[in-house]
JSON list of C-alpha atoms in Angstrom, two decimals:
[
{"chain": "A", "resi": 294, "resn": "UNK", "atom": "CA", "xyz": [0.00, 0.00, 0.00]},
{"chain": "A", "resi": 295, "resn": "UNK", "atom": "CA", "xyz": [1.04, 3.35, -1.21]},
{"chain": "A", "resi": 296, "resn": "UNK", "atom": "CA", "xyz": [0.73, 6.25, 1.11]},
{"chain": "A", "resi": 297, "resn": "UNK", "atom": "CA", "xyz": [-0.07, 9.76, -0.53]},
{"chain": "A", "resi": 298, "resn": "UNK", "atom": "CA", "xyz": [1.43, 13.04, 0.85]},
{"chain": "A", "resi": 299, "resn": "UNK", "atom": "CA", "xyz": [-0.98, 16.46, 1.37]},
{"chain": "A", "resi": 300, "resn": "UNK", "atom": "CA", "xyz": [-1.29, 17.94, -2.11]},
{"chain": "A", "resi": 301, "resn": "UNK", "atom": "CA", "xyz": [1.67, 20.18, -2.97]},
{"chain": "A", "resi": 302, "resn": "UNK", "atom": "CA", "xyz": [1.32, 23.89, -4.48]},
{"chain": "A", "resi": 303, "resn": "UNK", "atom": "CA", "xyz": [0.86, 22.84, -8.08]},
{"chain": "A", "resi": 304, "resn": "UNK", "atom": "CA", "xyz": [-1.97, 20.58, -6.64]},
{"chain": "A", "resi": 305, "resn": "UNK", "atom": "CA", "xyz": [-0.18, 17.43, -7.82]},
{"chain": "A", "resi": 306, "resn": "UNK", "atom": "CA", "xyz": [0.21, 15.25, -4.80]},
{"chain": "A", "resi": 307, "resn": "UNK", "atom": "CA", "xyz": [4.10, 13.84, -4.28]},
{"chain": "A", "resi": 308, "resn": "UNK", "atom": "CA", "xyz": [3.95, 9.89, -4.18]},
{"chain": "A", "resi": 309, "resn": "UNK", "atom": "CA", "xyz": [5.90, 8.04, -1.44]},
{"chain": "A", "resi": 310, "resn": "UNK", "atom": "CA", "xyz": [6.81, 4.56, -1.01]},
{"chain": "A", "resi": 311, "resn": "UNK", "atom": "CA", "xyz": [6.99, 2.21, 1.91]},
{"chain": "A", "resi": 312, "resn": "UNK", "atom": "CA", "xyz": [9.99, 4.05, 3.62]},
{"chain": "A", "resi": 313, "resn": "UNK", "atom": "CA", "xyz": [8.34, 7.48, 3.19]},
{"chain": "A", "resi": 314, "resn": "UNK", "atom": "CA", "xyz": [10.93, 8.51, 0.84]},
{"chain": "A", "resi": 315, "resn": "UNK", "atom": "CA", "xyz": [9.52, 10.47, -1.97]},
{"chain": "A", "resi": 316, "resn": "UNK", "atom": "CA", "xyz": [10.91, 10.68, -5.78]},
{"chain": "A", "resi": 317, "resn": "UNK", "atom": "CA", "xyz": [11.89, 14.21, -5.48]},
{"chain": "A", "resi": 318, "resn": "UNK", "atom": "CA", "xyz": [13.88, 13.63, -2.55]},
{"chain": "A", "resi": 319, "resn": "UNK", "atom": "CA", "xyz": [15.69, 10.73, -4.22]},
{"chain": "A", "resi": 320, "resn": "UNK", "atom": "CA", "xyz": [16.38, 13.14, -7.33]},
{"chain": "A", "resi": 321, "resn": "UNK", "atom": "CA", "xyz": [17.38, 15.99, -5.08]},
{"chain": "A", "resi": 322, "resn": "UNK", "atom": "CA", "xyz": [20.10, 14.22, -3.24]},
{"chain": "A", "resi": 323, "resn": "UNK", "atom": "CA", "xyz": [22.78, 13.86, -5.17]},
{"chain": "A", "resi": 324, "resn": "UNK", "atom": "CA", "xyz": [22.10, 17.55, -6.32]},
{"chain": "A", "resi": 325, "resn": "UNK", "atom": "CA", "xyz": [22.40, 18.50, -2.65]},
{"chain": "A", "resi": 326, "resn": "UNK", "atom": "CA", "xyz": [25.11, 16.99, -1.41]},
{"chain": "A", "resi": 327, "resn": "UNK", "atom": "CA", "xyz": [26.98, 18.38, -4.36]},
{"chain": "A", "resi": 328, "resn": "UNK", "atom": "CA", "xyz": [26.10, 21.40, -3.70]},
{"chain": "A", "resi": 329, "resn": "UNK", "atom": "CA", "xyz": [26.72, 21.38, -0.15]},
{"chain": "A", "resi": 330, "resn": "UNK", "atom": "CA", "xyz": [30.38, 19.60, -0.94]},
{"chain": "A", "resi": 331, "resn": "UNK", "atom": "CA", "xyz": [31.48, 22.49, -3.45]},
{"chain": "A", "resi": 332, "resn": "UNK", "atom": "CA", "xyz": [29.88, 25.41, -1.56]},
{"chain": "A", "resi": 333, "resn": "UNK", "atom": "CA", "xyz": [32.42, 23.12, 1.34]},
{"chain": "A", "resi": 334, "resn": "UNK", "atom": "CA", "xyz": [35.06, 23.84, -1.33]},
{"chain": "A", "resi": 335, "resn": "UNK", "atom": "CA", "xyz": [34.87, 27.42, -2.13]},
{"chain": "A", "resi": 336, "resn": "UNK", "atom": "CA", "xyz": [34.91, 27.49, 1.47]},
{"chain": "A", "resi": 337, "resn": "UNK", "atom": "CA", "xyz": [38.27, 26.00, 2.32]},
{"chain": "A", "resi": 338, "resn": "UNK", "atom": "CA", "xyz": [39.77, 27.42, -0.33]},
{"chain": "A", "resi": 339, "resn": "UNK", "atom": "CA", "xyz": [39.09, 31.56, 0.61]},
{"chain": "A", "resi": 340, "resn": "UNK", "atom": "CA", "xyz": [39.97, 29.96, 4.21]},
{"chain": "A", "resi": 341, "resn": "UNK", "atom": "CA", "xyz": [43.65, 30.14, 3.42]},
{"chain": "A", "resi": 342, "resn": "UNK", "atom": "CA", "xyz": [45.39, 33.51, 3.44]},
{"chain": "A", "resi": 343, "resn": "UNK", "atom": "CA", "xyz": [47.43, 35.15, 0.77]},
{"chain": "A", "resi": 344, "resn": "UNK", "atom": "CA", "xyz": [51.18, 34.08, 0.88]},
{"chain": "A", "resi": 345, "resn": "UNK", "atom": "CA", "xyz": [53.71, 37.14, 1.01]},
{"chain": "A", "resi": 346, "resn": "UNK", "atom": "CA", "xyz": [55.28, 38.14, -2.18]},
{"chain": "A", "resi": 347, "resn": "UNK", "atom": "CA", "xyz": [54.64, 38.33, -5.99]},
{"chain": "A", "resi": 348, "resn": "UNK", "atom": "CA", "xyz": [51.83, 36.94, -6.82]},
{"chain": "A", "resi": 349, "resn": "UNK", "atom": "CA", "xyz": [50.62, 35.26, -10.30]},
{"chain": "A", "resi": 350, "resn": "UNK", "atom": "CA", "xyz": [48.68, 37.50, -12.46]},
{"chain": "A", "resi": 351, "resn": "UNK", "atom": "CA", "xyz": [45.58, 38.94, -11.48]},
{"chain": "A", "resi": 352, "resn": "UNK", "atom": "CA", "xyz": [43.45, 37.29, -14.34]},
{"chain": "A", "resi": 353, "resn": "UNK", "atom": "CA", "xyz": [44.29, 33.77, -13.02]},
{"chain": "A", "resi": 354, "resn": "UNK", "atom": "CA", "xyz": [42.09, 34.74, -9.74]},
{"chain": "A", "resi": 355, "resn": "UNK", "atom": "CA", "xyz": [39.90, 36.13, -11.70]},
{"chain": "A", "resi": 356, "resn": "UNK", "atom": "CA", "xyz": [39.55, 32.78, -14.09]},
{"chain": "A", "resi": 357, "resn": "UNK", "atom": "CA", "xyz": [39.69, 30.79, -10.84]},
{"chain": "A", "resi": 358, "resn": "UNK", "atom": "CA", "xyz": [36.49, 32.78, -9.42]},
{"chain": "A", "resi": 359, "resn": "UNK", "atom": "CA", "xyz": [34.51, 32.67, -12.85]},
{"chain": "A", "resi": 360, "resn": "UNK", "atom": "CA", "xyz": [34.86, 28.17, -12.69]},
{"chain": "A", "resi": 361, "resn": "UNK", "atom": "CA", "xyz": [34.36, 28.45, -9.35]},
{"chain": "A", "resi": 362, "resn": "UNK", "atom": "CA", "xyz": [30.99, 29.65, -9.22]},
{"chain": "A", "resi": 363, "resn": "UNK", "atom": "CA", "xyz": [30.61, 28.63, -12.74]},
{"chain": "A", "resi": 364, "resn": "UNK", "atom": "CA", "xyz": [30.45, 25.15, -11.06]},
{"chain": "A", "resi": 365, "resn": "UNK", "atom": "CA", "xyz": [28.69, 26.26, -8.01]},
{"chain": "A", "resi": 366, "resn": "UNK", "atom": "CA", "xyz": [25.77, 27.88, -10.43]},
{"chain": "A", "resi": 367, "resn": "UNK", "atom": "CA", "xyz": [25.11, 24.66, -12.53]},
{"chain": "A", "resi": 368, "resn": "UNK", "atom": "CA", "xyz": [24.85, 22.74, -9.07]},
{"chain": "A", "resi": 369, "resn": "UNK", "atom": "CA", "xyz": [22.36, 25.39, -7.73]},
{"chain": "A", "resi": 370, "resn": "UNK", "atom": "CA", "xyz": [20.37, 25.00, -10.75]},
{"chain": "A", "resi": 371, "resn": "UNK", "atom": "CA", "xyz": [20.51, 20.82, -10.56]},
{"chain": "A", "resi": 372, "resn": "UNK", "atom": "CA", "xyz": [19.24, 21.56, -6.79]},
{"chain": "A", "resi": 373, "resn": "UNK", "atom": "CA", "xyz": [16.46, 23.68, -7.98]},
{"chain": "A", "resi": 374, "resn": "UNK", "atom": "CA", "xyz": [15.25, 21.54, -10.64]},
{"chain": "A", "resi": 375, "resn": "UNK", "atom": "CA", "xyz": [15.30, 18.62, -8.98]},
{"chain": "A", "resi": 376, "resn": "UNK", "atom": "CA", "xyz": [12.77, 19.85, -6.23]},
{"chain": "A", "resi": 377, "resn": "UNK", "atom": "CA", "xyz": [10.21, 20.84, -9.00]},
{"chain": "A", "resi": 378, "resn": "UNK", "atom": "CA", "xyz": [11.33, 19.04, -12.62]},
{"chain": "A", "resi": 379, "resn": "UNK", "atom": "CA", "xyz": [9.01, 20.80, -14.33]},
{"chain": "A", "resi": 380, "resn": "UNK", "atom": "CA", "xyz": [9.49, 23.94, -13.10]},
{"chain": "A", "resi": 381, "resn": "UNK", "atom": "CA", "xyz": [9.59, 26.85, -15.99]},
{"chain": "A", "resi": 382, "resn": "UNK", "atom": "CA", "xyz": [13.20, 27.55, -17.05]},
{"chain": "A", "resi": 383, "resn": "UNK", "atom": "CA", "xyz": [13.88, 30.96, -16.43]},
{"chain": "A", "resi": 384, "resn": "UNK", "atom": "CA", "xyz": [12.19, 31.74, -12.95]},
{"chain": "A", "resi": 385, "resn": "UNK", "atom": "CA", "xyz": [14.39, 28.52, -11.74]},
{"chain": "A", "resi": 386, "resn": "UNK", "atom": "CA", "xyz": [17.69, 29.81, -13.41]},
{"chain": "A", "resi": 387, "resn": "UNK", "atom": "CA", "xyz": [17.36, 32.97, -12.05]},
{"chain": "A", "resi": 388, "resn": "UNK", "atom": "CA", "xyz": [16.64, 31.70, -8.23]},
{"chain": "A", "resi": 389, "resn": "UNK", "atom": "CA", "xyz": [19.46, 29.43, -9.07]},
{"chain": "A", "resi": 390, "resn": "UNK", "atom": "CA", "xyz": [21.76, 32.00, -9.83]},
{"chain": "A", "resi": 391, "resn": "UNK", "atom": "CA", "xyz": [20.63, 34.36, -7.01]},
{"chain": "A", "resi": 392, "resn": "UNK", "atom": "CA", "xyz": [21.80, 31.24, -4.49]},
{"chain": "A", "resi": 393, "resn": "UNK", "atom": "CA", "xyz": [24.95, 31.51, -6.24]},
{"chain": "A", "resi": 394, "resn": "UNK", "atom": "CA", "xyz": [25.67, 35.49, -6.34]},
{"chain": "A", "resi": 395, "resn": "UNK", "atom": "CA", "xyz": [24.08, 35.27, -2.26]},
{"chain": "A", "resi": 396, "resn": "UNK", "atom": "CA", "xyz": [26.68, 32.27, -1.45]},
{"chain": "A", "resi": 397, "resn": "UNK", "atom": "CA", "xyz": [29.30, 34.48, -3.08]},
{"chain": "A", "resi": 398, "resn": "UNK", "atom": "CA", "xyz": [28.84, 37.70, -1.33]},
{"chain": "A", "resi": 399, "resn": "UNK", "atom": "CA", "xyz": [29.09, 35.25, 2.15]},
{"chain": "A", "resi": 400, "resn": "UNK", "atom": "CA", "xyz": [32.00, 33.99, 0.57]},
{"chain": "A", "resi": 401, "resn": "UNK", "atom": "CA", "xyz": [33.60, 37.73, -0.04]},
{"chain": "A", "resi": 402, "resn": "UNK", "atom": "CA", "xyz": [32.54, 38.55, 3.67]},
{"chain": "A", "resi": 403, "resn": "UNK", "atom": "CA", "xyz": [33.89, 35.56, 5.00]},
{"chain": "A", "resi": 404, "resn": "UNK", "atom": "CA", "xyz": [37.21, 36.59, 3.08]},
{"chain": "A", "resi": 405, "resn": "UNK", "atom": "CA", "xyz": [37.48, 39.57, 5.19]},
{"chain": "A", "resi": 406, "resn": "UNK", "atom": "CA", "xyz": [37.70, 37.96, 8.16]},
{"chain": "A", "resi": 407, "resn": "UNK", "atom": "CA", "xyz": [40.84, 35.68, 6.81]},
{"chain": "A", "resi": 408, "resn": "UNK", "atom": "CA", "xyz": [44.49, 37.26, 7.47]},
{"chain": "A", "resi": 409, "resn": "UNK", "atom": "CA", "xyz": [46.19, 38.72, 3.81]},
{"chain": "A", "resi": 410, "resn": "UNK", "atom": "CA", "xyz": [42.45, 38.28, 2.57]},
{"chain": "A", "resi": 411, "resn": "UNK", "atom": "CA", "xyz": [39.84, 40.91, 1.54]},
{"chain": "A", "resi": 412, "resn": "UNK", "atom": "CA", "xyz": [36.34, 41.19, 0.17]},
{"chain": "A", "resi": 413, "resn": "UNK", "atom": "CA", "xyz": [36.09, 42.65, -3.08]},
{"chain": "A", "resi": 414, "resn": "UNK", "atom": "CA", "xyz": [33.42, 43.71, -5.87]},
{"chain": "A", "resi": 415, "resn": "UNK", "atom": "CA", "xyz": [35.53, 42.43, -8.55]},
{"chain": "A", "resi": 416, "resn": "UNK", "atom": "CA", "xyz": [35.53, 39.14, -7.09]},
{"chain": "A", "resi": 417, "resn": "UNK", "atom": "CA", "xyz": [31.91, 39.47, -6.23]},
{"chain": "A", "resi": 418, "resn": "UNK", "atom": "CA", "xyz": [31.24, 40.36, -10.06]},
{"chain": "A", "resi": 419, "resn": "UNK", "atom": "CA", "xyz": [32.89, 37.17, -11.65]},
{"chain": "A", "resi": 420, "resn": "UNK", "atom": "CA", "xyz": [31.13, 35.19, -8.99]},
{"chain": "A", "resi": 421, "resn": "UNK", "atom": "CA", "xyz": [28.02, 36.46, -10.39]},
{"chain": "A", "resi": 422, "resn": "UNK", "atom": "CA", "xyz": [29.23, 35.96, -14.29]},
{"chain": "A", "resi": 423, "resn": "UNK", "atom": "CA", "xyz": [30.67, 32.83, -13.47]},
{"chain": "A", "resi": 424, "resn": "UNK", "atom": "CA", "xyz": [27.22, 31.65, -11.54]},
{"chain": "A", "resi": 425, "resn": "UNK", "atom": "CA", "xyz": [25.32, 33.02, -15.00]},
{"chain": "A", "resi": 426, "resn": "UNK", "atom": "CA", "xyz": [27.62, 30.90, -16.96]},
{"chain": "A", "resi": 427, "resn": "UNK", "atom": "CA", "xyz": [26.17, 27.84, -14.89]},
{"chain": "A", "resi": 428, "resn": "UNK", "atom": "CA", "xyz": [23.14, 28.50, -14.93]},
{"chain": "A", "resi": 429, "resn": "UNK", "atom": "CA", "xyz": [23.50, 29.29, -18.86]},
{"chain": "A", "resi": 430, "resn": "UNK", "atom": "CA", "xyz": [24.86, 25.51, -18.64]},
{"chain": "A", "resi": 431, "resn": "UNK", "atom": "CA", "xyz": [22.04, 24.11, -17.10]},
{"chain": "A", "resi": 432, "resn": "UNK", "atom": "CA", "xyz": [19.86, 25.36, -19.16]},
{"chain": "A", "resi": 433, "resn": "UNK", "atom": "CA", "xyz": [20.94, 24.02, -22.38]},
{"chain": "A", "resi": 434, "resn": "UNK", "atom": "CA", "xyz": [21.62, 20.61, -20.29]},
{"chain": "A", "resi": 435, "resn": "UNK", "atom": "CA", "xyz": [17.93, 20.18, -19.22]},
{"chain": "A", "resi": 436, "resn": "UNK", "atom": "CA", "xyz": [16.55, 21.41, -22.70]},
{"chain": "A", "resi": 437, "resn": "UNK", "atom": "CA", "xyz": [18.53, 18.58, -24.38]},
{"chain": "A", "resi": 438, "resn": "UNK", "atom": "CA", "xyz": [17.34, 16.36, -21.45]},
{"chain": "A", "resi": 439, "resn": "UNK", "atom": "CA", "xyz": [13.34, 17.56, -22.46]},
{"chain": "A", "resi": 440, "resn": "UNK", "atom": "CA", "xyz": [13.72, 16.70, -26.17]},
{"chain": "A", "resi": 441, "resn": "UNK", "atom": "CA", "xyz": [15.26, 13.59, -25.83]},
{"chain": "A", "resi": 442, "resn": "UNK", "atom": "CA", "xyz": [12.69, 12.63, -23.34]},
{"chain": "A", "resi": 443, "resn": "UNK", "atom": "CA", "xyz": [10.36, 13.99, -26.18]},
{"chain": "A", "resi": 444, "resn": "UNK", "atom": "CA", "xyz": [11.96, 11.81, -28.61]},
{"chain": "A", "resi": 445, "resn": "UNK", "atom": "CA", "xyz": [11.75, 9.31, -26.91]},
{"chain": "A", "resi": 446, "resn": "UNK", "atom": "CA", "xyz": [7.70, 9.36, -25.78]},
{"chain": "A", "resi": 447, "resn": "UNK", "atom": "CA", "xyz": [6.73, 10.23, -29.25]}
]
């Protein structure tokens, strides 16, 4: 026997099985704890301070930034997804890539409490591309996912 959760918003009740584990929540797992591991990442990495001395040139931080978040927006927009598949593209992108720019401004603040580190716009601004580059990502991922699942049903 089947039990039935209370109908969600879009009025289309989540199934469960036995163990009370619905679908979504098996679809946003893996999404999750990726998430959560890379968001772990970013972390450790603006944990360690600046050595003295010359440093590399400045693009490289700013490449390392843009894959950062790059990476951290296409997970934010798995995460999303998965807790409403059908959800309409661009409202999901866009709350996928506000996690992303949000997580990043932590990220800067948490940077200015690390010794040789500061926070800075620039930073904060290839978070943000890199998080729209993601997202951009994402997008044409689950839009080749839909038609193939259309090609397949029909």
């Amino acid at each position: 026997m089947a039990l039935v959760s209370p109908p969600r918003l879009s009025g289309q009740p989540a199934q469960f099985d036995r163990a009370g584990a619905g679908r979504e929540n098996c679809l946003m797992r893996p999404w999750l704890f990726a998430l959560l591991g890379w968001a772990g990442v970013i972390f450790l990495l603006s944990s360690f301070p600046n050595p003295p001395g010359p440093r590399g040139p400045e693009w490289h931080s700013y490449a390392a930034h843009t894959v950062e978040y790059a990476t951290f927006g296409f997970l934010a927009a798995g995460f999303v997804f998965s807790l409403r598949p059908q959800r309409a593209l661009v409202p999901g992108l866009l709350f996928a890539w506000l996690l992303a720019v949000l997580y990043g401004v932590s990220d800067e603040v948490h940077q200015s409490f690390v010794p040789s580190r500061h926070a800075s716009p620039t930073d904060l601004a290839f978070d943000a591309f890199g998080a729209a580059l993601g997202c951009g990502a994402f997008a044409l991922f689950i839009r080749w996912r839909r038609s193939r699942a259309r090609r397949r049903s029909g």
